[in-house]
XYZ file of C-alpha atoms in Angstrom:
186
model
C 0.000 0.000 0.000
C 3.128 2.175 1.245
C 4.548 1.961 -2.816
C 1.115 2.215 -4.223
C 0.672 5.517 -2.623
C 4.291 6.753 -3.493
C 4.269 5.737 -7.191
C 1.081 7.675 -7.548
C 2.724 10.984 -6.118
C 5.714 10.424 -8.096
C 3.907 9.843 -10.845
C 1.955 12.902 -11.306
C 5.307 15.046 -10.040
C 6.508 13.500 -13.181
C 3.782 13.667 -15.861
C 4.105 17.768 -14.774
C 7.747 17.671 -15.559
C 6.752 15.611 -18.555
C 4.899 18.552 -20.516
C 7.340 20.841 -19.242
C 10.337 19.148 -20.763
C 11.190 21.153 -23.381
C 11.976 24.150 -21.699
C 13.476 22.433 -19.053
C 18.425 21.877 -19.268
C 19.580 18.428 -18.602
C 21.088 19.279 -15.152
C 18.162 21.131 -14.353
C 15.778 17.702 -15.250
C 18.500 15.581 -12.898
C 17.856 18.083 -10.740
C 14.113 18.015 -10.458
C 14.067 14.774 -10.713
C 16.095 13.935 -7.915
C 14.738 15.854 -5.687
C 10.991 16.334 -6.611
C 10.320 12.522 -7.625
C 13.037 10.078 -6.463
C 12.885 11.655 -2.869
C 9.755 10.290 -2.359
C 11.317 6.801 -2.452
C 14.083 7.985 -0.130
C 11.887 8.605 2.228
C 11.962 5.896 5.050
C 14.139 3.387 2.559
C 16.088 1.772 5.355
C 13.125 0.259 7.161
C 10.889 -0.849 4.054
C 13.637 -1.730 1.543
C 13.832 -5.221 2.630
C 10.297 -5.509 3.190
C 8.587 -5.019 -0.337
C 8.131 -7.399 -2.874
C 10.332 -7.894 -6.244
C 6.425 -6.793 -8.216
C 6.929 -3.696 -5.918
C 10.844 -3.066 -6.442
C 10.018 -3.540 -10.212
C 7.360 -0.982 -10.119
C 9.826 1.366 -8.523
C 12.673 0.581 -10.863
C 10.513 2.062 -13.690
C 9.445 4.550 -12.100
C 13.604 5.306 -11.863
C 14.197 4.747 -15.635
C 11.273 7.323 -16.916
C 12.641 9.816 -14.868
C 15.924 8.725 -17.285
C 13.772 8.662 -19.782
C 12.241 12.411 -18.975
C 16.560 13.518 -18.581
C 17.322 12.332 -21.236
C 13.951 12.964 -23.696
C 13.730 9.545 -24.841
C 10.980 7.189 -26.045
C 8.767 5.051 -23.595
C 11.002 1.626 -24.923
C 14.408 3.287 -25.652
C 17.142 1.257 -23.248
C 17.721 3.623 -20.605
C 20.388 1.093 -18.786
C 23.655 3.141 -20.148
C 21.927 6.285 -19.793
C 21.851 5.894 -16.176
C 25.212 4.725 -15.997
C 26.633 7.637 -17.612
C 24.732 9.712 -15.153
C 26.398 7.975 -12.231
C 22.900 7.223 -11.053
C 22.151 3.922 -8.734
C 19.442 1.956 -9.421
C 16.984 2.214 -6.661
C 18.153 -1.513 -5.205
C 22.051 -0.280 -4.907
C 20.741 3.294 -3.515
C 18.657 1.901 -0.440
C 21.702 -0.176 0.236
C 24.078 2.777 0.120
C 21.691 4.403 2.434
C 21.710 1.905 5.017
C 25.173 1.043 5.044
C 25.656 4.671 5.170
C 23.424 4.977 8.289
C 25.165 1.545 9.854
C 28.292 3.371 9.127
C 26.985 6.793 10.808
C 25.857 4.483 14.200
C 29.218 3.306 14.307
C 31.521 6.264 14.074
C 29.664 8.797 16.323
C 27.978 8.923 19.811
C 25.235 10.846 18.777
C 22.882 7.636 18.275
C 21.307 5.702 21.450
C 22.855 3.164 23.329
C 20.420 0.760 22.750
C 20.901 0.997 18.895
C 24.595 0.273 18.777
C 23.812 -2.710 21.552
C 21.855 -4.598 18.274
C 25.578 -4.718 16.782
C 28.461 -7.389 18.594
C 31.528 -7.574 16.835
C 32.478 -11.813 16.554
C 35.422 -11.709 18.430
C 33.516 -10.185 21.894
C 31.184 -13.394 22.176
C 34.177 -15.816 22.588
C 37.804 -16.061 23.385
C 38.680 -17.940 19.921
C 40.706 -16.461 17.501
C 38.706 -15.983 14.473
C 39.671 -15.113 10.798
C 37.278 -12.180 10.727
C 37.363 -10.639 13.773
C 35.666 -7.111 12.341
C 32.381 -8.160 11.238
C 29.418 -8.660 13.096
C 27.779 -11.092 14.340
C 24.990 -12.112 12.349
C 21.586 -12.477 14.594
C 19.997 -16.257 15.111
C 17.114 -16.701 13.389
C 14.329 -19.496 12.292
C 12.374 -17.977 9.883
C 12.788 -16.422 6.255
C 10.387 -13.541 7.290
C 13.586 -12.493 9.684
C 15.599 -12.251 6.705
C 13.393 -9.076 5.483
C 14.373 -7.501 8.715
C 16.147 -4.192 8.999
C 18.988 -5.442 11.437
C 20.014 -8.930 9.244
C 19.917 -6.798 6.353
C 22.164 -4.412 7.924
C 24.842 -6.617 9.429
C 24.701 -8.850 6.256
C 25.870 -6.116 3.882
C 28.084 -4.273 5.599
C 29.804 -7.272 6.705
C 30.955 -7.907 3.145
C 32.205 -4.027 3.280
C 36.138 -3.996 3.379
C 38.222 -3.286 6.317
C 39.873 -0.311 4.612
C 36.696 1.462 3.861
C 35.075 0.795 7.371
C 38.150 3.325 8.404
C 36.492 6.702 6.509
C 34.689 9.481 7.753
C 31.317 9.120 6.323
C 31.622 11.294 3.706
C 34.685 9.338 1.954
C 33.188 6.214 2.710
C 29.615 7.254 1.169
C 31.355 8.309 -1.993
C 34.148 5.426 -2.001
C 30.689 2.911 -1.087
C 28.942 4.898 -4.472
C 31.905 3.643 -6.365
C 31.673 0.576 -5.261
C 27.862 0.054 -6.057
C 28.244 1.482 -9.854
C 31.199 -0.789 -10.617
C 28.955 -3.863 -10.200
């Protein structure tokens, strides 16, 4: 319901910038679209990301590529795949994983967040006296279900324990833009 009501507002933010397209520069269109239609979808991202179905993360994929489509005043079936790619633009999948990892990240490196927040992460080596090969990455919750899987904390530790050791060392700002690298080069 949460994606049904967001692709509607997006949608008619974009059908406006549709008929005004021809007036409109390229950086201004990346511009507006970034902030007047793909905000809507950063909204919140973190905690629903993992929950939504592949239908729903297909709807909002399009919804990303005819905002391409609107930059770059193509057709509704032109390819807009190396489009995007020359706009350094994420797909929506790779940008609610940048903005997790980038909020993991941001828990990690500052005292501003609650206790009880950073408590949710336990580093491998502090639950035993073993030495273990990968003593920096978390330690992944016990579960029995798939539905846990979806959660916002699995999801978390799971991705930014693949995260390297050299780029867990940045201020957030290098590692959000070192992390964007990372997610275009796949």
């Amino acid at each position: 319901e949460y994606v049904k009501n967001v692709n509607k507002k997006a949608y008619c933010v974009l059908k406006t910038l549709f008929s005004n397209q021809h007036i409109i520069d390229f950086k201004t269109k990346r511009m507006l679209c970034d902030s007047l239609v793909l905000s809507h979808y950063n909204y919140a991202d973190i905690v629903y990301g993992n929950c939504i179905y592949s239908s729903d993360r297909l709807r909002i994929q399009k919804m990303q590529n005819n905002c391409g489509r609107f930059i770059y005043g193509l057709k509704k079936f032109d390819r807009i795949f190396q489009k995007m790619s020359e706009c350094f633009w994420l797909n929506l999948e790779h940008r609610r994983m940048l903005h997790l990892i980038c909020f993991v990240h941001t828990l990690l490196t500052t005292s501003n967040f609650s206790k009880t927040l950073k408590l949710k992460l336990v580093l491998r080596y502090k639950v035993h006296n073993i030495n273990i090969r990968h003593k920096s990455t978390f330690l992944m919750p016990r579960h029995y279900s798939a539905l846990f899987q979806r959660s916002f904390w699995y999801n978390a530790i799971k991705i930014y324990n693949t995260i390297p050791d050299s780029l867990r060392q940045l201020n957030i700002n290098k590692f959000k833009y070192k992390y964007r690298l990372m997610l275009l080069n796949k």
